[in-house]
mmCIF file of C-alpha atoms in Angstrom:
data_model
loop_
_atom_site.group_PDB
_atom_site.id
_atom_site.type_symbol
_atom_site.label_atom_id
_atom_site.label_comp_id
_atom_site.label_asym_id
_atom_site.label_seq_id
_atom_site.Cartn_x
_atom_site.Cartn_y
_atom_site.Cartn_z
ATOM 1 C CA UNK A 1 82.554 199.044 81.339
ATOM 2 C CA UNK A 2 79.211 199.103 82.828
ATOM 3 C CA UNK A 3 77.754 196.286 80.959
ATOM 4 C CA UNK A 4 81.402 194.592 82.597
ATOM 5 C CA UNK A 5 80.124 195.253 85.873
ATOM 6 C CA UNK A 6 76.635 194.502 85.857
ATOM 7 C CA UNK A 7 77.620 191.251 85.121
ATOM 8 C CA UNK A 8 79.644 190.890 87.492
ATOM 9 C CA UNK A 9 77.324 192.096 89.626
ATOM 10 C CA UNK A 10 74.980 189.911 88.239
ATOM 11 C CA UNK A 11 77.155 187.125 88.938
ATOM 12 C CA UNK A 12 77.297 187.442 92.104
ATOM 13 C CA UNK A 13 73.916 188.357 93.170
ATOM 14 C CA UNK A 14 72.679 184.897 91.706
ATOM 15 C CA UNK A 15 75.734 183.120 93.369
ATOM 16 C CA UNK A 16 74.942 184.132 96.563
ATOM 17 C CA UNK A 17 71.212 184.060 96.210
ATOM 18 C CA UNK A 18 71.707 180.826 94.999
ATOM 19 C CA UNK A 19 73.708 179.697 97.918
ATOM 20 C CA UNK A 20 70.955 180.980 100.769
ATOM 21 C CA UNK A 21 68.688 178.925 98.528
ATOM 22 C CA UNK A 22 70.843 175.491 98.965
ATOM 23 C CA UNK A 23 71.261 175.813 102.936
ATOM 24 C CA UNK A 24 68.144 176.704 103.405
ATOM 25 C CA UNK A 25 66.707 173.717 101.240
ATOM 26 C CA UNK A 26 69.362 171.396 103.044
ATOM 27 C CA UNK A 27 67.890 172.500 106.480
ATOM 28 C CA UNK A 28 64.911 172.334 105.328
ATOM 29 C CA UNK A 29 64.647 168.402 103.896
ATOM 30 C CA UNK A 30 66.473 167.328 106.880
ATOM 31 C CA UNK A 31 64.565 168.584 109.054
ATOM 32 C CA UNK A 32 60.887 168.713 107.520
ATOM 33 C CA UNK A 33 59.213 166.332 110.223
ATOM 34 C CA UNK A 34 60.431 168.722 112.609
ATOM 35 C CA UNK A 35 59.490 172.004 111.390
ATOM 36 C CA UNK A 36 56.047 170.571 110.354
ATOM 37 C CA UNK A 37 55.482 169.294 113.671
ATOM 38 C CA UNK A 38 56.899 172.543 115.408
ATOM 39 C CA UNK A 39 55.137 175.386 113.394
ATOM 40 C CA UNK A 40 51.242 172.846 112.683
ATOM 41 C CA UNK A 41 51.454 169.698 114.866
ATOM 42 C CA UNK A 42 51.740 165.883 114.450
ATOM 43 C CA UNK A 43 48.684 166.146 112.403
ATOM 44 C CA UNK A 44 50.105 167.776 109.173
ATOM 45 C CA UNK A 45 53.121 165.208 108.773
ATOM 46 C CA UNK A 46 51.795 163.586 105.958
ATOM 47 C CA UNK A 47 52.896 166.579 104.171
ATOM 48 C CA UNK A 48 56.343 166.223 104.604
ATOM 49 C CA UNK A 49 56.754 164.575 100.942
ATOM 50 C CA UNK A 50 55.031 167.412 99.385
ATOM 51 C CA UNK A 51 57.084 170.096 101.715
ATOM 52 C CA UNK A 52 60.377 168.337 100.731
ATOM 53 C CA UNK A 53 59.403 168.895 96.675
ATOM 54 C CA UNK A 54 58.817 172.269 97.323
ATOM 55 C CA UNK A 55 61.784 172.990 98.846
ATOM 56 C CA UNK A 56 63.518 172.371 95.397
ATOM 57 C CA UNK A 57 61.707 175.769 94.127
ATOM 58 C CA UNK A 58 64.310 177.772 96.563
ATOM 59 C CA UNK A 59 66.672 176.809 94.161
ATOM 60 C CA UNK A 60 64.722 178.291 91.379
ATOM 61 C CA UNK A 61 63.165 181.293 93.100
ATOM 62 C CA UNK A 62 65.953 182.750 94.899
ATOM 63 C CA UNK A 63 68.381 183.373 91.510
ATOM 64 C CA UNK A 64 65.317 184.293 89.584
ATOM 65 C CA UNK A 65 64.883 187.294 92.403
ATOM 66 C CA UNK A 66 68.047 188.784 90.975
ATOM 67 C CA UNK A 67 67.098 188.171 87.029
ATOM 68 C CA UNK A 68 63.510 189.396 86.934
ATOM 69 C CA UNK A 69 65.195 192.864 88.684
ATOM 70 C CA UNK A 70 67.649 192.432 85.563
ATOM 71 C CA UNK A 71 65.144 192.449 83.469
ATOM 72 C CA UNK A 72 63.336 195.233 84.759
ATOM 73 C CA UNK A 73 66.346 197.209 84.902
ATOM 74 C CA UNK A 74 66.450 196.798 80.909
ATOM 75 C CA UNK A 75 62.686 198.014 80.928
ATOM 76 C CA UNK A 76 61.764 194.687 79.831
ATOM 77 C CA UNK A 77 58.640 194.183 81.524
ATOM 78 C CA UNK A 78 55.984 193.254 78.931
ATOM 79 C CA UNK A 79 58.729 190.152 78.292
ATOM 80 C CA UNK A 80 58.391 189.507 82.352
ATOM 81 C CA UNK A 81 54.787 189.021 82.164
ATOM 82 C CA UNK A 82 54.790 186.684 79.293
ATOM 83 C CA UNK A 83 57.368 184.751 81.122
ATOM 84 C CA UNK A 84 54.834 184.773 84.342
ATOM 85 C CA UNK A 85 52.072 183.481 81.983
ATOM 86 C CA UNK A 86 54.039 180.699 80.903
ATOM 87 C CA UNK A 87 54.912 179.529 84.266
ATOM 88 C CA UNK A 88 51.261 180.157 85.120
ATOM 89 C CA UNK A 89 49.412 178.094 82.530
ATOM 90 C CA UNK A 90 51.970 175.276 82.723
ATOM 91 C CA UNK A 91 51.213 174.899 86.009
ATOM 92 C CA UNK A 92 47.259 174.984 85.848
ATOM 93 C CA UNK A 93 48.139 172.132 82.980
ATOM 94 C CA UNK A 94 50.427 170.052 85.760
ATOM 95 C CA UNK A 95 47.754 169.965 88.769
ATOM 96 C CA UNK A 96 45.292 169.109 86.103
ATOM 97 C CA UNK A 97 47.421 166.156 85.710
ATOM 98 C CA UNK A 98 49.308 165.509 88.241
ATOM 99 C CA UNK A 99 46.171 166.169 91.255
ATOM 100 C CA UNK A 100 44.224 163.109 90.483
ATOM 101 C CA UNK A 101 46.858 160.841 90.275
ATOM 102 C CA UNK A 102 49.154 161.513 93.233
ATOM 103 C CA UNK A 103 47.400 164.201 95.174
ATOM 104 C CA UNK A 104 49.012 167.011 97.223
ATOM 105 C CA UNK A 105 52.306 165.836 95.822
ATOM 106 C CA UNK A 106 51.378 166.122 91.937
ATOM 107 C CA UNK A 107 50.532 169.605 93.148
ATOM 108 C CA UNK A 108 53.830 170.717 94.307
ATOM 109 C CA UNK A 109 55.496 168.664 91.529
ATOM 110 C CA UNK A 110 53.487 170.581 89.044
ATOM 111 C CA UNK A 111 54.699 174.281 90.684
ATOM 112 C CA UNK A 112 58.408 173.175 90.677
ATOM 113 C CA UNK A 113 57.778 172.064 86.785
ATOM 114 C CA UNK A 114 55.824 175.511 86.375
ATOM 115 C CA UNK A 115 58.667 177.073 88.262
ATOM 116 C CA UNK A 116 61.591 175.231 86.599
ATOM 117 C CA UNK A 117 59.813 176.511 82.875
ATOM 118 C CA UNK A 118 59.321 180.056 83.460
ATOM 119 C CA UNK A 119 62.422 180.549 85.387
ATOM 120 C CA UNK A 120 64.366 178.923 82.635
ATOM 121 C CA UNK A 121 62.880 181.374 80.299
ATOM 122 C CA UNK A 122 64.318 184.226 82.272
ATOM 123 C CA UNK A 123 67.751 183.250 82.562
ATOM 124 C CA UNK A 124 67.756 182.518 79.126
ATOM 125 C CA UNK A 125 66.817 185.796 78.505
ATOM 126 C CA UNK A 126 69.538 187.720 80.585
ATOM 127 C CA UNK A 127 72.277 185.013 79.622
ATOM 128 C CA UNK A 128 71.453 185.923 76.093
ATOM 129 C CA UNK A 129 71.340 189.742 76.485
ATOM 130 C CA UNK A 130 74.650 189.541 78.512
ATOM 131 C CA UNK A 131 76.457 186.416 77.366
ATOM 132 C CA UNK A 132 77.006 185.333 80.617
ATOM 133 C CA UNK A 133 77.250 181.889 82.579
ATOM 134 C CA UNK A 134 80.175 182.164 85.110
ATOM 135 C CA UNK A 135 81.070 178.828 86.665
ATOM 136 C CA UNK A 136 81.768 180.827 89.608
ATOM 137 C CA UNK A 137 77.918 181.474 90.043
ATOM 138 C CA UNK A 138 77.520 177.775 91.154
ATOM 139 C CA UNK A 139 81.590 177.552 92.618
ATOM 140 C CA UNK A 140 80.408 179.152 96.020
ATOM 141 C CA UNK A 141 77.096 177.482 96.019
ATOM 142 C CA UNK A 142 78.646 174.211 95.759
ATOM 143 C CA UNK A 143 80.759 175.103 98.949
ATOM 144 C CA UNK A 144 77.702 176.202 100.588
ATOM 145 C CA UNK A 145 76.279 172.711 100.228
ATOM 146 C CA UNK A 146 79.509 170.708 101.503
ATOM 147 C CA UNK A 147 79.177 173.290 104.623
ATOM 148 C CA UNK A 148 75.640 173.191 105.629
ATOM 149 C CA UNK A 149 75.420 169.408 104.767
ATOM 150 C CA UNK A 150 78.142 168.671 107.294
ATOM 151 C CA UNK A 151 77.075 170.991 109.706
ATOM 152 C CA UNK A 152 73.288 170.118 109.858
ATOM 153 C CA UNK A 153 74.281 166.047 109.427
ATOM 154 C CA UNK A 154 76.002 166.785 112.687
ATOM 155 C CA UNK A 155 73.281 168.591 114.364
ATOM 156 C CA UNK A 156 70.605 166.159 113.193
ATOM 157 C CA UNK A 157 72.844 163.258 114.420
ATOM 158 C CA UNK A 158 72.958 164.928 117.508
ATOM 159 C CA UNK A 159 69.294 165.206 118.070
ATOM 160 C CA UNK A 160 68.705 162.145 117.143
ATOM 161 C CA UNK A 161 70.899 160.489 119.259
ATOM 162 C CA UNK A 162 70.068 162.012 122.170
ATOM 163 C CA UNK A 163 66.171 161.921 121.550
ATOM 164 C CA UNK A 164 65.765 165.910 121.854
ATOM 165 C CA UNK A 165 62.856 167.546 121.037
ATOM 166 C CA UNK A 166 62.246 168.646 117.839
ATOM 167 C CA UNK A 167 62.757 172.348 118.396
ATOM 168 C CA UNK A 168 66.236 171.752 119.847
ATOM 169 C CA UNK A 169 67.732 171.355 116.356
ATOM 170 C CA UNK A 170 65.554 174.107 114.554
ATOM 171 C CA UNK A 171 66.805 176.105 117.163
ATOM 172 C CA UNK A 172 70.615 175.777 116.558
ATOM 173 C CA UNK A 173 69.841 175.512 112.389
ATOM 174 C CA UNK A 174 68.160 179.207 113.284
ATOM 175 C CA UNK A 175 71.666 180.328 115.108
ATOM 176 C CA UNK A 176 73.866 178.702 112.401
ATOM 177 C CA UNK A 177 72.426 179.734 109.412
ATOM 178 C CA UNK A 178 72.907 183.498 109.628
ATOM 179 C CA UNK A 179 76.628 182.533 109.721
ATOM 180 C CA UNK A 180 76.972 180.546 106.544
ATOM 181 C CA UNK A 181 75.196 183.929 105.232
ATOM 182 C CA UNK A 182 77.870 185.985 106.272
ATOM 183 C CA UNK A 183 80.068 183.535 105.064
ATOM 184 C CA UNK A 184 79.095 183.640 101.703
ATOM 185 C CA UNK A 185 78.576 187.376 101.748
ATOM 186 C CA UNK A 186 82.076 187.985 103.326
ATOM 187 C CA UNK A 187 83.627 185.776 100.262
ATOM 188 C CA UNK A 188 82.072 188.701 97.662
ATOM 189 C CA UNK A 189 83.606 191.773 99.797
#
C-alpha cells in the first residue's frame, strides 16, 4: 500500500513539475528577445538562440527534481552520483565538440544532450524500481501547453500589435502564470 502511493505520489509530483516546466518554457521562447532585452539590454540579443535551447532543459530538470528525491528516499545515493558523472563527462565531451563549430549554441546544445543522458538514467532507474509510467504524468502537461500557448499567443499578439514595450507582456506572463500553477495544482487536490 505504500509502494501504491508513492507512486502515485510520484506521479503526480512529475506531472505537475512537468507542467510548470512547459509554461514556463512556452513563455519563455516566445518571449526571449524580450526578457533578454529587459533583464541585460539590446546588447546580449544575439543570445536568444542559445537561451531558446536552454529552455528545453526545464523540461528535463523540473521532473528530475522529483526523481533524484526518489532516489534518495531509497538511500540510493552512490547510484545519484554516478548518474551526475555521466551527465557531467558527456557534457565536457559535447562543448569539446560542439564549441568550435557553432559557438555559444554548441554549448547549450551540449548541456541539454548532457542533461537529456543523465536524466534519462534516473527515470530509468525509478521506472524500473517502481514499474511505473502513467500516461497521466504527461495528460495534464499536455493541457498545460494548449493553455499557456493560447494564452501567451494572445498576449504576444497583443504587444505586438500595439508596439508596447517589451516589459508590458513580461509583466502580464508574470500575473498569469501563477494561475495556470494553481490550475494544475487545484486538478491534483
Amino acid at each position: 500500500e505504500n509502494k501504491t502511493k508513492f507512486i502515485g505520489l510520484l506521479e503526480r509530483s512529475i506531472s505537475i513539475n512537468l507542467s510548470m516546466a512547459i509554461i514556463l518554457m512556452i513563455v519563455g521562447f516566445i518571449f526571449s528577445k524580450e526578457i533578454l532585452t529587459v533583464l541585460y539590454g539590446s546588447d546580449y540579443l544575439g543570445a536568444t538562440t542559445s537561451f531558446r535551447v536552454l529552455l528545453f532543459t526545464l523540461l528535463i530538470v523540473f521532473p528530475s527534481l522529483i526523481i533524484t528525491n526518489a532516489i534518495f528516499a531509497e538511500n540510493e545515493n552512490k547510484k545519484f552520483i554516478r548518474f551526475f558523472a555521466i551527465g557531467a563527462i558527456s557534457n565536457i565531451i559535447g562543448n569539446a565538440l560542439l564549441i568550435p563549430k557553432f559557438g555559444i549554441e554548441g554549448c547549450a546544445i551540449a548541456t541539454v544532450v548532457s542533461q537529456l543522458l543523465s536524466n534519462s538514467i534516473y527515470f530509468i532507474k525509478i521506472r524500473k524500481d517502481y514499474n511505473f509510467f502513467a500516461k497521466e504524468i504527461f495528460k495534464k502537461p499536455l493541457e498545460a501547453v494548449a493553455i499557456t500557448a493560447v494564452t501567451v499567443g494572445l498576449i504576444y499578439y497583443v504587444y505586438r500589435l500595439l508596439d508596447l514595450p517589451a516589459i508590458v507582456p513580461l509583466l502580464f506572463a508574470a500575473i498569469l502564470i501563477p494561475f495556470f500553477f494553481l490550475y494544475e495544482f487545484a486538478f491534483w487536490l
